[in-house]
Amino acid sequence: MRFVAAIWKLLVGIKDALVLLLMLLFFGALYAALSSRPAPITDGVLALDLKGVLVEQPSEVDALAALAGMGGAAKEHRLSTLVAMLREAKDDDRVKAVALDLDGFLGGGQASLNSLGQALDEVRKSGKTVAAFATGYTNDGYQLAAHASEIWLPELGAVAVAGPGGDNLYYKGLLDKLGVSVNTYRVGEFKSAVEPFTRSDMSPEARANAQALADALLETWKDGIRRARPAAAPGLDQMLGDPVAALAGGNDLSRAALRLKLVDRIGERQAFYARLAELGGEDSDSAGGFSRITLAAYQRGLEEGSGPIGVVTVAGEIVDGQAGPGLAGGETIARAIEKGLAVGNLKALVVRIDSPGGSVLASERIRQAVLAARKQGLPVVASMGDVAASGGYWVATAANTIIAEPATITGSIGVFGILPSFQGTLDKLGLAADGIRTTPLSGEPDVLNGPSPAANALIQAGVEQVYAKFLAIAAASRKKTPAEIDRIAQGRVWDGGTARQLGLVDSFGDLDEAIAKAGELAKLGEDERGITLLEESPDGWEGFLAGLAEDDEQDQAPTDAFATLGPAPQALVARALDDVRRIVSGPTIQVRCLDCPPSVTVSRTRTELGWRDWLMALLS
């Protein structure tokens, strides 16, 4: 017993020591956060080290994970912040040049990259050099680099652009082996979101729609490169058409890129740093030896506006209830709009949408909040980013004017529902399920023996009801009949250029054009068009913790060019897990786009639900 008591005392002592250590770390970090002051910015090169992804709205910081150094997700850079920084930098005498470091850049949507590229163009037009460096340039990285004055590539680097395209996972064979039946309900010939669970390949309708969308996005991408870098156009066409022939019989990828005028200089990172020192001055204490202005330091100098144009962001999958940044919580966004309206100083509203859709009820909750702004006399402009499809388009219908970009993915006006059942799995396991019923809907939907015909009919009726509502609100917004909308709906996904021709959007433009249009509709002068962001800003403590999670400046991405060329395996696994989540969380009626960029979210777990609960979940 004495030995056990000694061990227990030892464990208690270790526990107390760990608690004390954590408290010291916590209060030390708190003191540092409260007492720290940013160093003044001196002349130098604004370093855009874009390791991570470009997004419309970064996800919420996990404070505990950041404090523990366990925040494994990719860093997210907010598009509007980067654009604002570049527009500030072009007229800032302290900024002598801009360095675009794309090693570790994981990409972004085509429309977002175009907006950031236009901001880089403004810097170049002001007479300042924009220099880009990457070990491997793919579609997204090269779209940005094309806007640089100088594109650098190391000797063992490569430019490997391929255009949009790729494979989706199809689960029917696996589900059949497991005995899982996937009961699907949909309206729309092209609503292909259910196909991965019911087929082993793409249907002809889905293939035709996806091919048309990809071809249109490729042409838009090529047009943007040609405008930004005309000399690269012939080489780019050769690289896309026959990449092997583009090597001209050699095996030197970097020299081939230089010969095709896709890059300007072959040089290692140290040579790139030496060039930045020429442009912005030397600093032996800074990483790379050049005078560096970091993103974090420069961002702290930007002032947040409080103007008469409210801007609310609908980014990520649209979900019910409250949700943090990076997910479009219907209640969160609606309350942000209502809070902005209650203050009474707004004259116009811009709804910035970058979402593939999601929950029907959450989409409608946001739409009703936007309609409330219109009822108060505020003009509303919907600004579409990379994606504004399905539920994203549902929200956009509440606006007076819809503005998109040619590379925006939109449309997908269709509805689907998925419900798994496990009668085949029970057979394989030698199990059976049986019981009693008092009404045709008792115990339904039955996920053990499969839903009854009555349950199937009810769910399909719910899907058709939502589709009819979707057609009605889109028709009213676009001043068309539901039948006219139905002919271009049926779940089809459109690029922004085609959507404008079809009348689904009104004009082309980015967020700035949308703000200008809102100011025009509100009859505000050009100097009166300040904005107010209608969202919760992270407090100083949360921002400090986010800073703790950032990568060190000197930490570089892997230098193998081919490590950056393909999709990250963890992203593919995450997509598969997200698909599985969608199967097991049914039934739910969704207005969501399959051909749009995926977002992995934490699902709500439904347990012990009766028929009424299932019906409410189905309608939400």
Coordinates of C-alpha atoms in Angstrom, one line a residue:
M1 CA 0.0 0.0 0.0
R2 CA 2.9 2.4 0.7
F3 CA 4.2 1.8 -2.8
V4 CA 0.7 2.6 -4.3
A5 CA 0.5 5.7 -2.1
A6 CA 3.9 6.8 -3.3
I7 CA 3.0 6.3 -6.9
W8 CA -0.3 8.2 -6.4
K9 CA 1.6 11.1 -4.8
L10 CA 4.0 11.1 -7.7
L11 CA 1.1 11.3 -10.3
V12 CA -0.6 14.1 -8.3
G13 CA 2.7 16.0 -8.2
I14 CA 3.2 15.6 -12.0
K15 CA -0.4 16.8 -12.5
D16 CA 0.1 19.8 -10.3
A17 CA 3.3 20.7 -12.1
L18 CA 1.7 20.5 -15.5
V19 CA -1.2 22.7 -14.4
L20 CA 1.2 25.2 -13.0
L21 CA 3.2 25.2 -16.2
L22 CA 0.1 25.6 -18.4
M23 CA -1.0 28.5 -16.2
L24 CA 2.4 30.2 -16.5
L25 CA 2.3 29.8 -20.3
F26 CA -1.3 31.1 -20.5
F27 CA -0.6 34.2 -18.4
G28 CA 2.7 34.8 -20.1
A29 CA 1.0 34.7 -23.5
L30 CA -1.8 36.9 -22.2
Y31 CA 0.8 39.5 -21.0
A32 CA 2.6 39.4 -24.3
A33 CA -0.6 39.9 -26.2
L34 CA -1.7 42.9 -24.1
S35 CA 1.7 44.5 -23.9
S36 CA 3.1 43.9 -27.4
R37 CA 3.3 46.8 -29.9
P38 CA 3.9 46.3 -33.6
A39 CA 7.2 47.6 -34.8
P40 CA 7.0 50.5 -37.2
I41 CA 7.2 49.7 -40.9
T42 CA 10.4 50.7 -42.6
D43 CA 11.2 50.9 -46.4
G44 CA 11.4 47.5 -48.0
V45 CA 9.7 44.8 -50.0
L46 CA 6.1 43.8 -49.2
A47 CA 6.5 40.0 -48.9
L48 CA 3.3 38.1 -50.0
D49 CA 4.3 34.7 -48.7
L50 CA 1.1 32.9 -49.7
K51 CA 1.7 29.5 -48.1
G52 CA -1.9 28.1 -47.8
V53 CA -5.1 28.9 -49.6
L54 CA -6.9 32.0 -50.9
V55 CA -10.4 32.2 -49.4
E56 CA -13.3 34.7 -49.2
Q57 CA -13.5 34.3 -45.4
P58 CA -11.0 32.5 -43.3
S59 CA -12.3 29.8 -40.9
E60 CA -12.5 30.4 -37.2
V61 CA -9.2 30.0 -35.3
D62 CA -9.1 27.1 -32.9
A63 CA -7.6 28.9 -29.9
L64 CA -6.6 25.8 -28.0
A65 CA -5.0 24.2 -31.0
A66 CA -3.2 27.4 -31.8
L67 CA -1.9 27.7 -28.3
A68 CA -0.7 24.0 -28.3
G69 CA 0.8 24.4 -31.8
M70 CA -1.6 21.8 -33.2
G71 CA -3.5 23.8 -35.8
G72 CA -2.8 21.4 -38.7
A73 CA -5.1 23.0 -41.2
A74 CA -3.7 25.1 -44.1
K75 CA -3.3 28.8 -43.5
E76 CA -6.1 30.8 -45.1
H77 CA -5.5 34.2 -46.7
R78 CA -8.6 36.5 -47.0
L79 CA -8.9 37.8 -50.6
S80 CA -10.3 41.3 -49.7
T81 CA -7.5 41.9 -47.2
L82 CA -4.8 41.1 -49.7
V83 CA -6.5 43.3 -52.3
A84 CA -6.8 46.2 -49.9
M85 CA -3.1 45.8 -48.9
L86 CA -1.9 45.8 -52.5
R87 CA -4.0 48.9 -53.3
E88 CA -2.5 50.6 -50.2
A89 CA 1.0 49.5 -51.2
K90 CA 0.9 50.9 -54.7
D91 CA 0.8 54.5 -53.4
D92 CA 2.9 53.8 -50.2
D93 CA 6.4 55.2 -50.6
R94 CA 7.7 52.8 -48.0
V95 CA 6.8 49.8 -50.3
K96 CA 9.5 49.6 -52.9
A97 CA 8.4 46.4 -54.5
V98 CA 6.2 43.3 -54.0
A99 CA 7.5 39.8 -53.7
L100 CA 5.1 37.0 -54.5
D101 CA 6.3 33.7 -52.9
L102 CA 4.2 30.9 -54.2
D103 CA 6.0 27.9 -52.7
G104 CA 3.4 26.2 -50.6
F105 CA 0.5 28.1 -52.3
L106 CA -2.4 25.7 -52.4
G107 CA -4.5 27.8 -54.7
G108 CA -7.9 29.4 -54.7
G109 CA -10.9 29.9 -56.9
Q110 CA -10.4 31.2 -60.4
A111 CA -12.5 34.4 -59.9
S112 CA -10.6 35.2 -56.6
L113 CA -7.2 34.7 -58.3
N114 CA -8.3 37.1 -61.1
S115 CA -9.3 39.8 -58.5
L116 CA -5.9 39.4 -56.7
G117 CA -4.1 39.5 -60.1
Q118 CA -5.9 42.8 -61.0
A119 CA -4.6 44.3 -57.7
L120 CA -1.1 43.1 -58.7
D121 CA -1.5 44.9 -62.0
E122 CA -2.3 48.1 -60.2
V123 CA 1.0 47.8 -58.3
R124 CA 2.9 47.3 -61.6
K125 CA 1.1 50.3 -63.2
S126 CA 2.3 52.5 -60.3
G127 CA 5.9 51.7 -61.4
K128 CA 6.8 49.2 -58.8
T129 CA 8.2 45.7 -59.5
V130 CA 6.3 42.6 -58.7
A131 CA 8.6 39.6 -58.5
A132 CA 7.2 36.0 -58.2
F133 CA 9.1 32.8 -57.2
A134 CA 7.9 29.2 -57.0
T135 CA 9.6 25.8 -57.4
G136 CA 6.5 24.5 -59.3
Y137 CA 3.8 26.5 -61.0
T138 CA 0.4 24.9 -61.5
N139 CA -2.8 26.4 -62.8
D140 CA -3.6 28.6 -59.8
G141 CA 0.0 29.6 -59.0
Y142 CA 0.7 30.5 -62.6
Q143 CA -2.5 32.5 -62.9
L144 CA -1.2 34.8 -60.1
A145 CA 2.4 34.8 -61.3
A146 CA 1.4 35.9 -64.8
H147 CA 0.6 39.3 -63.3
A148 CA 4.2 39.7 -62.0
S149 CA 6.9 41.8 -63.7
E150 CA 9.4 39.0 -63.2
I151 CA 8.7 35.3 -62.8
W152 CA 11.5 33.3 -61.3
L153 CA 12.0 29.5 -61.4
P154 CA 14.8 27.4 -59.9
E155 CA 16.9 25.2 -62.1
L156 CA 15.1 22.1 -60.9
G157 CA 11.7 23.7 -61.0
A158 CA 8.8 23.3 -63.5
V159 CA 5.8 25.0 -65.0
A160 CA 3.1 22.3 -65.3
V161 CA -0.3 23.8 -66.2
A162 CA -3.0 21.4 -67.0
G163 CA -6.4 23.2 -67.0
P164 CA -9.5 22.2 -65.0
G165 CA -10.5 18.6 -64.8
G166 CA -10.1 15.4 -62.7
D167 CA -12.0 12.5 -61.2
N168 CA -14.7 12.2 -58.6
L169 CA -15.0 9.2 -56.4
Y170 CA -18.0 6.9 -57.0
Y171 CA -19.2 4.7 -54.1
K172 CA -21.8 2.4 -55.6
G173 CA -19.5 -0.7 -55.8
L174 CA -18.4 -0.2 -52.2
L175 CA -21.9 0.4 -50.9
D176 CA -23.1 -2.8 -52.7
K177 CA -20.4 -4.8 -51.0
L178 CA -21.5 -3.4 -47.7
G179 CA -25.2 -4.0 -48.4
V180 CA -26.0 -0.3 -48.0
S181 CA -28.9 1.0 -50.1
V182 CA -28.9 4.7 -51.0
N183 CA -32.4 6.0 -51.5
T184 CA -32.2 9.2 -53.6
Y185 CA -34.8 11.9 -54.3
R186 CA -34.2 14.7 -56.8
V187 CA -35.6 17.1 -59.2
G188 CA -33.5 18.2 -62.1
E189 CA -32.1 16.1 -64.9
F190 CA -28.6 17.4 -64.3
K191 CA -28.6 17.4 -60.4
S192 CA -25.7 15.0 -60.3
A193 CA -25.0 15.3 -56.5
V194 CA -26.5 11.9 -55.9
E195 CA -24.6 10.1 -58.6
P196 CA -21.5 9.1 -56.6
F197 CA -23.8 7.0 -54.4
T198 CA -25.9 5.4 -57.2
R199 CA -23.5 4.9 -60.1
S200 CA -19.9 3.8 -60.8
D201 CA -19.4 6.5 -63.4
M202 CA -20.7 9.9 -64.6
S203 CA -24.1 9.9 -66.4
P204 CA -24.0 11.3 -69.9
E205 CA -26.0 14.4 -68.7
A206 CA -23.6 15.1 -65.8
R207 CA -20.6 14.5 -68.1
A208 CA -21.9 16.9 -70.7
N209 CA -22.6 19.7 -68.2
A210 CA -19.2 19.2 -66.4
Q211 CA -17.3 19.2 -69.7
A212 CA -19.0 22.4 -70.9
L213 CA -18.3 24.1 -67.6
A214 CA -14.6 23.0 -67.6
D215 CA -14.1 24.1 -71.2
A216 CA -15.6 27.5 -70.4
L217 CA -13.4 27.9 -67.3
L218 CA -10.3 26.9 -69.3
E219 CA -11.0 29.6 -71.9
T220 CA -11.5 32.2 -69.3
W221 CA -8.3 31.2 -67.6
K222 CA -6.3 31.3 -70.8
D223 CA -7.8 34.7 -71.7
G224 CA -6.6 36.1 -68.3
I225 CA -3.1 34.8 -68.8
R226 CA -2.9 36.2 -72.4
R227 CA -4.0 39.7 -71.2
A228 CA -1.6 39.7 -68.2
R229 CA 1.4 38.2 -70.1
P230 CA 0.9 38.3 -73.9
A231 CA 4.4 37.0 -74.7
A232 CA 3.5 33.7 -72.9
A233 CA 0.4 33.0 -75.0
P234 CA 2.0 30.9 -77.8
G235 CA 4.1 28.9 -75.3
L236 CA 1.1 28.4 -73.0
D237 CA -1.0 27.0 -75.9
Q238 CA 1.9 24.7 -76.7
M239 CA 2.2 23.5 -73.1
L240 CA -1.5 22.9 -72.8
G241 CA -1.9 21.2 -76.2
D242 CA 1.2 18.9 -76.2
P243 CA 3.3 19.2 -73.0
V244 CA 5.8 16.5 -74.2
A245 CA 6.4 18.3 -77.5
A246 CA 6.8 21.5 -75.6
L247 CA 10.1 20.1 -74.1
A248 CA 11.5 20.1 -77.7
G249 CA 13.0 16.7 -77.2
G250 CA 14.9 17.7 -74.1
N251 CA 14.4 17.0 -70.4
D252 CA 15.1 20.4 -68.9
L253 CA 11.8 21.6 -67.6
S254 CA 13.0 25.0 -66.4
R255 CA 14.8 25.8 -69.6
A256 CA 11.7 24.8 -71.6
A257 CA 9.6 27.2 -69.5
L258 CA 12.2 30.0 -70.2
R259 CA 12.2 29.2 -73.9
L260 CA 8.4 29.3 -74.1
K261 CA 8.5 32.7 -72.3
L262 CA 6.4 31.3 -69.4
V263 CA 9.1 32.5 -67.0
D264 CA 11.7 35.3 -67.1
R265 CA 14.6 34.1 -65.0
I266 CA 16.2 30.8 -63.9
G267 CA 17.6 31.3 -60.5
E268 CA 17.7 29.7 -57.0
R269 CA 15.9 31.3 -54.0
Q270 CA 19.1 33.0 -52.8
A271 CA 19.4 34.8 -56.2
F272 CA 15.7 35.8 -55.9
Y273 CA 16.4 37.2 -52.4
A274 CA 19.4 39.1 -53.8
R275 CA 17.2 40.7 -56.4
L276 CA 14.7 41.7 -53.7
A277 CA 17.6 43.3 -51.8
E278 CA 18.3 45.3 -54.9
L279 CA 14.7 46.5 -55.1
G280 CA 14.0 47.2 -51.4
G281 CA 17.3 47.4 -49.6
E282 CA 19.4 44.9 -47.6
D283 CA 18.7 43.8 -44.0
S284 CA 21.0 41.2 -42.6
D285 CA 18.6 40.5 -39.7
S286 CA 15.7 39.6 -41.9
A287 CA 15.0 36.2 -43.5
G288 CA 16.6 36.3 -47.0
G289 CA 18.8 39.3 -46.3
F290 CA 16.4 41.9 -47.8
S291 CA 14.3 44.5 -46.1
R292 CA 11.0 42.7 -45.6
I293 CA 7.6 44.1 -44.8
T294 CA 5.5 41.1 -43.6
L295 CA 1.9 40.6 -44.4
A296 CA 1.0 40.7 -40.7
A297 CA 2.8 43.9 -40.0
Y298 CA 1.3 45.7 -43.1
Q299 CA -2.2 44.4 -42.3
R300 CA -2.1 46.0 -38.9
G301 CA -1.8 49.4 -40.6
L302 CA -5.1 49.0 -42.5
E303 CA -8.1 50.8 -41.0
E304 CA -11.5 49.1 -40.8
G305 CA -14.3 51.2 -42.4
S306 CA -17.6 52.2 -41.0
G307 CA -19.3 53.5 -44.1
P308 CA -23.0 53.5 -45.3
I309 CA -22.6 50.3 -47.5
G310 CA -23.0 47.1 -45.5
V311 CA -21.1 44.1 -46.8
V312 CA -22.1 40.6 -45.5
T313 CA -20.2 37.5 -46.5
V314 CA -21.9 34.1 -47.3
A315 CA -18.9 31.8 -47.5
G316 CA -18.7 28.1 -47.4
E317 CA -21.4 25.5 -47.1
I318 CA -24.7 27.0 -45.9
V319 CA -25.7 25.3 -42.7
D320 CA -28.5 25.7 -40.2
G321 CA -28.2 27.7 -37.0
Q322 CA -25.0 29.4 -35.8
A323 CA -21.6 28.9 -37.4
G324 CA -18.2 30.5 -37.2
P325 CA -16.4 32.2 -40.1
G326 CA -15.7 30.0 -43.1
L327 CA -19.2 28.3 -42.7
A328 CA -22.3 30.1 -43.7
G329 CA -24.5 29.7 -40.7
G330 CA -28.0 30.8 -41.7
E331 CA -28.9 32.2 -38.3
T332 CA -25.5 33.9 -37.9
I333 CA -25.6 35.7 -41.2
A334 CA -29.3 36.7 -40.9
R335 CA -28.6 38.2 -37.4
A336 CA -25.6 40.1 -38.7
I337 CA -27.8 41.7 -41.4
E338 CA -30.6 42.4 -38.9
K339 CA -28.1 43.9 -36.4
G340 CA -26.7 46.1 -39.2
L341 CA -30.2 47.3 -40.2
A342 CA -31.1 48.0 -36.6
V343 CA -28.2 50.5 -36.2
G344 CA -29.9 52.6 -38.9
N345 CA -26.9 54.1 -40.7
L346 CA -26.8 51.8 -43.7
K347 CA -27.8 53.1 -47.1
A348 CA -27.1 50.0 -49.2
L349 CA -26.2 46.3 -48.8
V350 CA -23.8 44.1 -50.7
V351 CA -24.1 40.3 -50.2
R352 CA -20.8 38.7 -51.1
I353 CA -21.4 35.0 -51.9
D354 CA -18.8 32.2 -52.2
S355 CA -20.8 29.1 -51.5
P356 CA -21.9 25.9 -53.2
G357 CA -25.2 26.0 -51.2
G358 CA -26.4 23.5 -48.6
S359 CA -29.4 23.7 -46.3
V360 CA -32.7 24.9 -47.7
L361 CA -34.0 26.5 -44.6
A362 CA -30.7 28.2 -43.8
S363 CA -30.6 29.6 -47.4
E364 CA -34.2 30.9 -47.0
R365 CA -33.4 32.4 -43.6
I366 CA -30.6 34.5 -45.2
R367 CA -32.8 35.4 -48.1
Q368 CA -35.5 36.7 -45.9
A369 CA -33.0 38.8 -44.0
V370 CA -31.9 40.3 -47.3
L371 CA -35.5 41.0 -48.3
A372 CA -36.0 42.8 -45.0
A373 CA -33.2 45.2 -46.0
R374 CA -35.0 45.8 -49.3
K375 CA -38.2 46.5 -47.5
Q376 CA -36.4 49.2 -45.5
G377 CA -35.5 50.9 -48.8
L378 CA -31.9 49.7 -49.1
P379 CA -30.7 48.7 -52.6
V380 CA -29.1 45.2 -52.5
V381 CA -26.4 44.0 -54.8
A382 CA -25.3 40.3 -54.8
S383 CA -21.6 39.9 -55.6
M384 CA -20.7 36.4 -56.7
G385 CA -17.1 35.2 -56.0
D386 CA -15.8 31.8 -57.1
V387 CA -19.0 29.9 -56.4
A388 CA -22.6 31.0 -56.0
A389 CA -24.6 28.0 -56.9
S390 CA -27.7 26.2 -55.6
G391 CA -28.3 27.6 -52.1
G392 CA -25.8 30.4 -53.0
Y393 CA -27.9 31.3 -56.0
W394 CA -31.1 31.0 -53.8
V395 CA -29.7 33.8 -51.6
A396 CA -28.7 35.9 -54.6
T397 CA -32.3 36.0 -55.8
A398 CA -33.2 38.5 -53.1
A399 CA -30.9 41.2 -54.6
N400 CA -31.9 44.0 -56.9
T401 CA -28.8 43.3 -59.0
I402 CA -26.6 40.2 -59.4
I403 CA -22.9 40.8 -60.3
A404 CA -20.6 37.8 -61.1
E405 CA -17.3 37.2 -62.8
P406 CA -16.8 35.2 -66.0
A407 CA -15.1 32.4 -64.0
T408 CA -17.8 32.3 -61.3
I409 CA -19.6 28.9 -61.0
T410 CA -23.3 29.5 -60.5
G411 CA -26.7 28.1 -61.3
S412 CA -27.2 24.5 -60.2
I413 CA -30.9 25.3 -59.6
G414 CA -32.0 21.8 -58.5
V415 CA -32.8 19.9 -55.4
F416 CA -31.9 16.5 -54.0
G417 CA -32.2 14.3 -50.9
I418 CA -30.3 11.2 -49.8
L419 CA -31.4 8.5 -47.3
P420 CA -29.3 5.4 -46.5
S421 CA -30.9 2.1 -45.5
F422 CA -29.1 -1.0 -44.3
Q423 CA -31.3 -4.0 -45.2
G424 CA -28.5 -5.6 -47.3
T425 CA -26.0 -5.1 -44.5
L426 CA -28.3 -6.8 -42.0
D427 CA -28.6 -9.8 -44.4
K428 CA -24.8 -10.0 -44.7
L429 CA -24.5 -10.0 -40.9
G430 CA -27.3 -12.5 -40.4
L431 CA -29.5 -9.9 -38.7
A432 CA -33.1 -9.0 -39.2
A433 CA -35.4 -6.2 -38.2
D434 CA -39.1 -6.5 -37.5
G435 CA -41.7 -4.6 -35.6
I436 CA -45.3 -3.2 -35.6
R437 CA -47.0 -0.2 -37.2
T438 CA -50.0 1.9 -36.3
T439 CA -50.0 4.2 -39.3
P440 CA -48.3 4.1 -42.7
L441 CA -45.6 6.4 -41.3
S442 CA -44.9 4.6 -38.0
G443 CA -41.1 4.1 -37.7
E444 CA -40.4 5.9 -41.0
P445 CA -38.2 6.4 -42.7
D446 CA -37.1 2.9 -41.9
V447 CA -33.3 2.8 -42.3
L448 CA -33.1 -0.9 -41.4
N449 CA -35.6 -2.4 -43.8
G450 CA -35.7 0.5 -46.2
P451 CA -38.3 3.4 -46.4
S452 CA -41.9 2.5 -47.2
P453 CA -43.6 3.6 -50.4
A454 CA -45.4 6.2 -48.4
A455 CA -42.2 7.6 -46.9
N456 CA -40.6 7.7 -50.4
A457 CA -43.5 9.6 -51.8
L458 CA -43.5 12.1 -48.9
I459 CA -39.8 12.8 -49.3
Q460 CA -40.0 13.1 -53.1
A461 CA -43.0 15.5 -52.6
G462 CA -40.8 17.6 -50.3
V463 CA -38.0 17.7 -52.9
E464 CA -40.5 18.8 -55.6
Q465 CA -42.0 21.4 -53.3
V466 CA -38.6 23.0 -52.7
Y467 CA -37.8 22.9 -56.4
A468 CA -41.0 24.7 -57.2
K469 CA -40.2 27.3 -54.6
F470 CA -36.7 27.7 -56.1
L471 CA -38.1 28.2 -59.6
A472 CA -40.6 30.7 -58.3
I473 CA -38.1 32.9 -56.5
A474 CA -35.6 32.7 -59.3
A475 CA -38.3 33.7 -61.8
A476 CA -39.4 36.6 -59.8
S477 CA -35.8 37.8 -59.4
R478 CA -35.0 37.5 -63.1
K479 CA -38.4 38.7 -64.4
K480 CA -39.0 35.4 -66.1
T481 CA -41.7 32.7 -65.8
P482 CA -41.0 29.5 -63.8
A483 CA -41.1 27.6 -67.0
E484 CA -38.4 29.7 -68.5
I485 CA -36.2 29.2 -65.5
D486 CA -36.9 25.5 -65.5
R487 CA -35.5 25.2 -69.1
I488 CA -32.1 26.5 -67.9
A489 CA -32.3 25.0 -64.4
Q490 CA -32.7 21.2 -63.9
G491 CA -29.5 21.3 -61.8
R492 CA -27.2 22.6 -64.6
V493 CA -24.1 24.4 -63.5
W494 CA -23.0 27.4 -65.5
D495 CA -19.9 29.5 -65.8
G496 CA -20.4 33.3 -65.2
G497 CA -20.2 34.2 -68.8
T498 CA -22.9 31.7 -69.9
A499 CA -25.0 32.7 -66.8
R500 CA -25.0 36.3 -68.0
Q501 CA -26.1 35.3 -71.5
L502 CA -29.0 33.3 -69.9
G503 CA -30.0 36.2 -67.7
L504 CA -29.1 34.5 -64.4
V505 CA -26.8 37.4 -63.6
D506 CA -26.9 41.0 -64.7
S507 CA -23.3 42.1 -65.2
F508 CA -19.6 41.3 -64.7
G509 CA -17.5 42.6 -61.9
D510 CA -15.8 41.9 -58.6
L511 CA -16.6 43.0 -55.1
D512 CA -15.4 46.6 -55.9
E513 CA -17.8 46.9 -58.8
A514 CA -20.6 45.5 -56.6
I515 CA -19.8 48.2 -53.9
A516 CA -19.7 50.9 -56.6
K517 CA -23.1 49.7 -58.0
A518 CA -24.6 49.7 -54.5
G519 CA -23.4 53.2 -54.0
E520 CA -24.9 54.2 -57.3
L521 CA -28.2 52.7 -56.5
A522 CA -28.2 54.4 -53.1
K523 CA -27.3 57.7 -54.9
L524 CA -24.1 58.1 -52.8
G525 CA -21.2 60.1 -54.2
E526 CA -17.9 58.3 -55.0
D527 CA -16.4 59.7 -51.8
E528 CA -19.3 58.5 -49.7
R529 CA -19.1 54.8 -50.5
G530 CA -17.3 53.5 -47.4
I531 CA -18.2 50.0 -46.2
T532 CA -19.1 48.4 -42.9
L533 CA -18.4 44.6 -42.6
L534 CA -21.4 42.9 -41.1
E535 CA -19.6 40.1 -39.3
E536 CA -17.9 39.5 -36.0
S537 CA -14.3 40.6 -35.9
P538 CA -11.8 38.4 -34.0
D539 CA -10.7 40.0 -30.7
G540 CA -7.1 40.8 -29.9
W541 CA -6.6 37.6 -28.0
E542 CA -7.9 35.4 -30.8
G543 CA -5.7 37.3 -33.3
F544 CA -2.7 36.8 -31.1
L545 CA -3.4 33.0 -30.9
A546 CA -3.7 32.9 -34.7
G547 CA -0.3 34.6 -34.9
L548 CA 1.1 31.8 -32.7
A549 CA 0.0 29.3 -35.3
E550 CA 1.5 31.0 -38.3
D551 CA 4.5 29.4 -39.9
D552 CA 7.9 30.9 -39.3
E553 CA 9.1 33.2 -42.2
Q554 CA 12.1 31.0 -42.8
D555 CA 10.1 27.8 -43.0
Q556 CA 10.0 26.9 -46.6
A557 CA 7.7 24.5 -48.5
P558 CA 9.2 21.3 -50.0
T559 CA 11.5 22.2 -52.9
D560 CA 10.5 19.3 -55.1
A561 CA 8.6 20.9 -58.0
F562 CA 6.4 17.8 -58.5
A563 CA 5.3 17.8 -54.9
T564 CA 3.1 20.8 -55.7
L565 CA 1.7 19.6 -59.0
G566 CA -1.0 17.1 -57.9
P567 CA -3.9 17.4 -55.5
A568 CA -2.9 16.8 -51.9
P569 CA -3.8 13.3 -50.8
Q570 CA -5.2 14.6 -47.5
A571 CA -7.6 16.7 -49.5
L572 CA -8.9 13.7 -51.4
V573 CA -9.3 11.7 -48.2
A574 CA -11.2 14.7 -46.7
R575 CA -13.5 14.8 -49.7
A576 CA -14.2 11.1 -49.3
L577 CA -15.0 11.5 -45.6
D578 CA -17.3 14.4 -46.4
D579 CA -19.2 12.2 -48.9
V580 CA -19.6 9.5 -46.3
R581 CA -20.9 12.0 -43.8
R582 CA -23.5 13.1 -46.3
I583 CA -24.7 9.5 -46.7
V584 CA -25.1 8.7 -43.0
S585 CA -26.6 12.1 -42.1
G586 CA -29.7 11.7 -44.2
P587 CA -32.5 12.3 -44.9
T588 CA -31.9 15.9 -45.7
I589 CA -33.1 18.0 -48.7
Q590 CA -30.2 20.0 -50.1
V591 CA -29.7 22.8 -52.6
R592 CA -26.1 22.1 -53.1
C593 CA -23.7 21.9 -56.1
L594 CA -21.6 18.8 -56.7
D595 CA -19.4 20.4 -59.4
C596 CA -18.4 23.2 -57.0
P597 CA -15.4 23.3 -54.7
P598 CA -16.0 21.0 -51.7
S599 CA -16.0 22.1 -48.1
V600 CA -15.5 19.7 -45.2
T601 CA -17.6 20.6 -42.2
V602 CA -18.4 19.1 -38.9
S603 CA -21.8 17.5 -39.1
R604 CA -24.5 17.4 -36.5
T605 CA -25.2 14.0 -35.1
R606 CA -28.9 12.9 -35.1
T607 CA -29.8 10.3 -32.6
E608 CA -33.1 8.7 -31.6
L609 CA -35.2 10.6 -34.0
G610 CA -38.8 9.8 -34.6
W611 CA -40.8 10.4 -37.8
R612 CA -41.7 14.0 -36.9
D613 CA -38.0 14.7 -36.1
W614 CA -37.0 13.1 -39.4
L615 CA -39.5 15.2 -41.3
M616 CA -38.3 18.4 -39.7
A617 CA -34.7 17.4 -40.5
L618 CA -35.8 16.6 -44.0
L619 CA -37.3 20.1 -44.5
S620 CA -34.2 21.8 -43.0

